[in-house]
PDB file of C-alpha atoms in Angstrom:
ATOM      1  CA  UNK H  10      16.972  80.641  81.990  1.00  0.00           C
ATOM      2  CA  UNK H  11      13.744  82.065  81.790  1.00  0.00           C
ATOM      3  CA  UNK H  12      11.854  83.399  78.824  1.00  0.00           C
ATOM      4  CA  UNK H  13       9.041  86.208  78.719  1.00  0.00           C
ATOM      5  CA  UNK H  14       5.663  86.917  77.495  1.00  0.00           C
ATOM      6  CA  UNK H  15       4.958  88.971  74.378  1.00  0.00           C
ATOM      7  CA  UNK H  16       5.198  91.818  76.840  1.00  0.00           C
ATOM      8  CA  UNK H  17       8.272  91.286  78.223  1.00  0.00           C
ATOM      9  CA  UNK H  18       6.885  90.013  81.647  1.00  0.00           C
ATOM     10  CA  UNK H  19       7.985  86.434  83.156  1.00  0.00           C
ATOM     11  CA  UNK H  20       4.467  84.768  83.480  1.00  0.00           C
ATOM     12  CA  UNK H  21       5.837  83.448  87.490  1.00  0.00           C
ATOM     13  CA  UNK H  22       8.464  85.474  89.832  1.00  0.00           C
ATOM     14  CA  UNK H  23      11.887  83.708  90.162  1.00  0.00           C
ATOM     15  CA  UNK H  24      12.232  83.404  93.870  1.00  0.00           C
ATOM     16  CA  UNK H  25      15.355  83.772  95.559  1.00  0.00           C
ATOM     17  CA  UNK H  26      16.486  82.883  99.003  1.00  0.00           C
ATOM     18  CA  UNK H  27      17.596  86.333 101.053  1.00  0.00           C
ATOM     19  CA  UNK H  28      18.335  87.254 104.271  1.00  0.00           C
ATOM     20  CA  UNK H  29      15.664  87.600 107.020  1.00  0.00           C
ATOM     21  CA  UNK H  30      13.314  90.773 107.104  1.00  0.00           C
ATOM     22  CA  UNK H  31      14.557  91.071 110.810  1.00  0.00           C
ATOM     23  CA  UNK H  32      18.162  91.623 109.530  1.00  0.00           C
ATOM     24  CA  UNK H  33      17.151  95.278 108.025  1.00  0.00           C
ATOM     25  CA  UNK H  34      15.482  96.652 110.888  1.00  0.00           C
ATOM     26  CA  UNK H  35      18.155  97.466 113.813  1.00  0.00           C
ATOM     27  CA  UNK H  36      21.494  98.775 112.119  1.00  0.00           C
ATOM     28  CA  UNK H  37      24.972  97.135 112.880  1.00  0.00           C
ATOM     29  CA  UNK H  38      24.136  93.509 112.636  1.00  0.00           C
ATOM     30  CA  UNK H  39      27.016  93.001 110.333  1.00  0.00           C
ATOM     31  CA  UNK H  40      24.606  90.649 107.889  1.00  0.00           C
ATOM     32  CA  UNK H  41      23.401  92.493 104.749  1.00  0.00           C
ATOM     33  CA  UNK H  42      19.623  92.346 104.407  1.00  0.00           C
ATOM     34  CA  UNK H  43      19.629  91.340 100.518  1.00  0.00           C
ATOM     35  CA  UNK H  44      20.860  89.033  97.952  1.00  0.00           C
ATOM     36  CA  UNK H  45      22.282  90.027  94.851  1.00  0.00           C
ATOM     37  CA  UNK H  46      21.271  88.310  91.745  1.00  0.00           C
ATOM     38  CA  UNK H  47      22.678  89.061  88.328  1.00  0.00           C
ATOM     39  CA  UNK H  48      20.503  89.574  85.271  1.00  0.00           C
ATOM     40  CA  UNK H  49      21.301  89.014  81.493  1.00  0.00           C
ATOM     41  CA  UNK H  50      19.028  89.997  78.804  1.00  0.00           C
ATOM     42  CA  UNK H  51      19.028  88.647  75.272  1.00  0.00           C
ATOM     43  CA  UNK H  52      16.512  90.054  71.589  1.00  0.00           C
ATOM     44  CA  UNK H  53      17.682  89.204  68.229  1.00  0.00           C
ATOM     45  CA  UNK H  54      18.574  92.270  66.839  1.00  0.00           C
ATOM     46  CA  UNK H  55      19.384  94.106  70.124  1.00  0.00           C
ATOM     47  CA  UNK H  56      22.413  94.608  72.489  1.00  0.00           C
ATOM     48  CA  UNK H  57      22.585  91.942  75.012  1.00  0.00           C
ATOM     49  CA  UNK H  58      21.867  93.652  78.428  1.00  0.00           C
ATOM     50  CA  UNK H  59      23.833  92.445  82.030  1.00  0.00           C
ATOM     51  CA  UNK H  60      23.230  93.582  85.141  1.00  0.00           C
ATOM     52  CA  UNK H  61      25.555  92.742  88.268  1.00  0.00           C
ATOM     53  CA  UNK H  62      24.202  92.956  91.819  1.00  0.00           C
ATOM     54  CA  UNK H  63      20.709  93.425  91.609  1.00  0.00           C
ATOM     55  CA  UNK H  64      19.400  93.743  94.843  1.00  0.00           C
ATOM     56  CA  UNK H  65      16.376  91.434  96.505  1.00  0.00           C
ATOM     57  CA  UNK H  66      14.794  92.009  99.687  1.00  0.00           C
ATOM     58  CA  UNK H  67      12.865  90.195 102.005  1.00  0.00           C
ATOM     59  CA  UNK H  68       9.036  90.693 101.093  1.00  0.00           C
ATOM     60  CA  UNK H  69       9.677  92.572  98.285  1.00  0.00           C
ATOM     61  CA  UNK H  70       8.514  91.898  94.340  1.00  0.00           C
ATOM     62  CA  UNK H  71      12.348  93.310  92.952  1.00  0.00           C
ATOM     63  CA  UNK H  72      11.087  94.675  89.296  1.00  0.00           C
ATOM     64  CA  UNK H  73      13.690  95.546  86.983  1.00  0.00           C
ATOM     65  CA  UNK H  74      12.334  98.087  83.745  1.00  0.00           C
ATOM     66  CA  UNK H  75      15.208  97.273  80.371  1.00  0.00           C
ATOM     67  CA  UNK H  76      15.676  99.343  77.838  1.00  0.00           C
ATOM     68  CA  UNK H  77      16.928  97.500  74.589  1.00  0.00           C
ATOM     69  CA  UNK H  78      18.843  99.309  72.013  1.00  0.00           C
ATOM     70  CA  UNK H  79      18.695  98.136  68.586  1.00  0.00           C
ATOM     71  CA  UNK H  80      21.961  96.916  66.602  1.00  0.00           C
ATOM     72  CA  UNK H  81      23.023  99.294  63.956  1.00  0.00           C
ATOM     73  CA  UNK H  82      22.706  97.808  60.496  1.00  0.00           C
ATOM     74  CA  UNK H  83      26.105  97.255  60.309  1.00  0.00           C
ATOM     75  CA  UNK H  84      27.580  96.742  63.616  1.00  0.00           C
ATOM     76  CA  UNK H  85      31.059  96.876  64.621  1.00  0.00           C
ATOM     77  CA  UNK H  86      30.726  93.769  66.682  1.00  0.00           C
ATOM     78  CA  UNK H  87      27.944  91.345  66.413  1.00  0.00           C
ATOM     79  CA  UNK H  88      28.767  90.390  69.951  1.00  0.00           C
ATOM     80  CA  UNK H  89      27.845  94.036  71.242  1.00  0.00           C
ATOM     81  CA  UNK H  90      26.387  94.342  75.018  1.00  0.00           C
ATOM     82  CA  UNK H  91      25.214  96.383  78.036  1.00  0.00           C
ATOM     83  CA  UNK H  92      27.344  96.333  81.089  1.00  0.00           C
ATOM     84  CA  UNK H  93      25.458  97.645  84.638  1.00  0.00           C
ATOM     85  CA  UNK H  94      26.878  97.586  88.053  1.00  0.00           C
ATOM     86  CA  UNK H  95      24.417  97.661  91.083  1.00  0.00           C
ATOM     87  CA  UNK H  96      26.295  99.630  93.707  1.00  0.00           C
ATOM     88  CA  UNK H  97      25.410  98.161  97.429  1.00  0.00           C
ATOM     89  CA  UNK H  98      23.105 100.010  99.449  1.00  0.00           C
ATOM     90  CA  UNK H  99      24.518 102.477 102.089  1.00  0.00           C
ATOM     91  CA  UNK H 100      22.581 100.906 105.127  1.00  0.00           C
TER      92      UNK H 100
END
């Protein structure tokens, strides 16, 4: 678990082991050149955000922009979230 800044930015990247950069540059080497990483997302008084698959490259700062949506006053759950699938790159 990691928590942000008052802007919403982690102070340090997370770093995450992923393939070799070599593994993205001649096609039909049958390893996938990324990891995928899931992200959740928690503010009181907002729907909880998760992400599935994320993507992360070799050499690459992987940025990801949320939107938060604020509850309604009187929710119909107070459990409510986000749900976002990644689909896997067509390399």
């Amino acid at each position: 678990m990691r928590l942000t800044n008052r802007s919403g930015q982690l102070d340090m990247p997370i770093t995450v082991e992923v393939p070799d950069k070599s593994a993205s540059l001649e096609p039909n080497t049958g390893i996938i050149p990324y990891t995928t990483v899931n992200l959740y997302a928690r503010k009181e008084d907002y729907e909880e955000i998760f992400i599935r698959n994320l993507q992360v490259f070799a050499d690459t700062v992987t940025g990801q922009d949320l939107e938060f949506i604020p509850l309604s006053e009187f929710p119909k759950s107070f459990n409510e979230s986000e749900s976002f699938l990644t689909p896997p790159q067509n390399l």
